[in-house]
Amino acid sequence: MERRSFLSTAALAVAAVASTSSLHAIGFEPVPSGGKHEVPALPYDFAALEPHIDAQTMQIHHDKHHAAYVAGLNKAEDELAKARASGDFSIVQHWSRQAAFHGGGHWLHSMFWKVMAPAGKGGGGEPTGMVASAINDSFGSFDAFKKQFSAAAGSVEGSGWALLHFRHDDQRLIILQAENQQKGSSWGTTPILGIDVWEHAYYLKYQNKRPDYIAAWWNVVNWSQVEANLNSMYKK
Ligand code: MN3
């Protein structure tokens, strides 16, 4: 549990109030004690999100990009363990940054796969119940939320994410950007929904038309999973 708690804190920068079980619920796969991080299986086929996200993009994104973040996180943690063993911390800054970048990538992609589902079969539409209430409370309306989130996604400079976070201290929802996999995030918040706007997430199908990809992505948002993610935030 100590290792798991450390990993949660270091890689995810979540508030102490978020329990390990709640992190697991939103995509974080705890590693066995002493084990390595692993790429989680997609909960659907590569082609399941067609026509909104094409199969080739999904395959490369999951099997190559996500796998590289997992490898990078494992590498960074190995190197930090070596540094502790040798007492040589001369490049601890490098590996700390690598742990944040690759750890952020691993965690965000693990969430990303789960908050999507085939259009019309769990994906798309509008949230109901507690998610609809939380969005209305925090943004005024679903339409206002959707516009702000789309604008945030469209305006990420370079590679990154738009993320809907649960803020633990006042239990409100906020929208933040994350450049790369980690920069621009805040403290005491946990993402419960996010869209990857790295070019690798859309370029094969949409080329430079990021707004078209964002508009299509709403058709595959799995609001039931977002509700599960939000619900897990309230459990201590
Ligand atoms: Mn990506």
XYZ file of N, CA, C and O and ligand atoms in Angstrom, residues 61 65-66 69 109 112-113 161 181 196 198 200-201, ligand 1:
53
model
N -2.414 4.631 -31.278
C -2.479 5.418 -30.048
C -2.344 4.522 -28.825
O -1.573 4.811 -27.898
N 1.694 4.628 -28.607
C 1.883 5.817 -27.776
C 1.687 5.512 -26.298
O 2.541 5.841 -25.473
N 0.559 4.896 -25.951
C 0.330 4.602 -24.534
C 1.411 3.655 -24.015
O 1.933 3.833 -22.908
N 4.473 5.489 -22.988
C 4.395 6.183 -21.693
C 4.577 5.192 -20.544
O 5.226 5.512 -19.537
N -4.210 8.440 -20.371
C -4.694 7.532 -21.419
C -5.546 6.416 -20.830
O -6.548 6.018 -21.440
N -8.739 7.973 -20.527
C -9.288 8.356 -21.832
C -10.017 7.190 -22.498
O -11.137 7.352 -23.003
N -9.411 6.009 -22.488
C -10.064 4.864 -23.144
C -11.413 4.575 -22.483
O -12.376 4.205 -23.159
N -4.126 18.246 -23.403
C -5.439 17.739 -23.063
C -6.340 18.866 -22.573
O -5.854 19.839 -22.000
N 1.547 16.081 -20.966
C 0.702 15.190 -20.162
C 0.511 15.718 -18.747
O -0.148 15.061 -17.932
N -7.838 13.947 -25.403
C -6.456 14.034 -25.872
C -6.461 14.846 -27.160
O -7.112 14.455 -28.137
N -3.412 15.848 -28.543
C -2.158 15.647 -29.273
C -2.510 15.307 -30.722
O -3.505 14.623 -30.980
N -1.363 13.092 -32.494
C -1.429 11.635 -32.710
C -2.837 11.090 -32.431
O -3.158 9.982 -32.823
N -3.663 11.883 -31.741
C -5.019 11.433 -31.400
C -5.999 11.615 -32.558
O -7.094 11.046 -32.531
Mn -2.277 10.437 -26.614
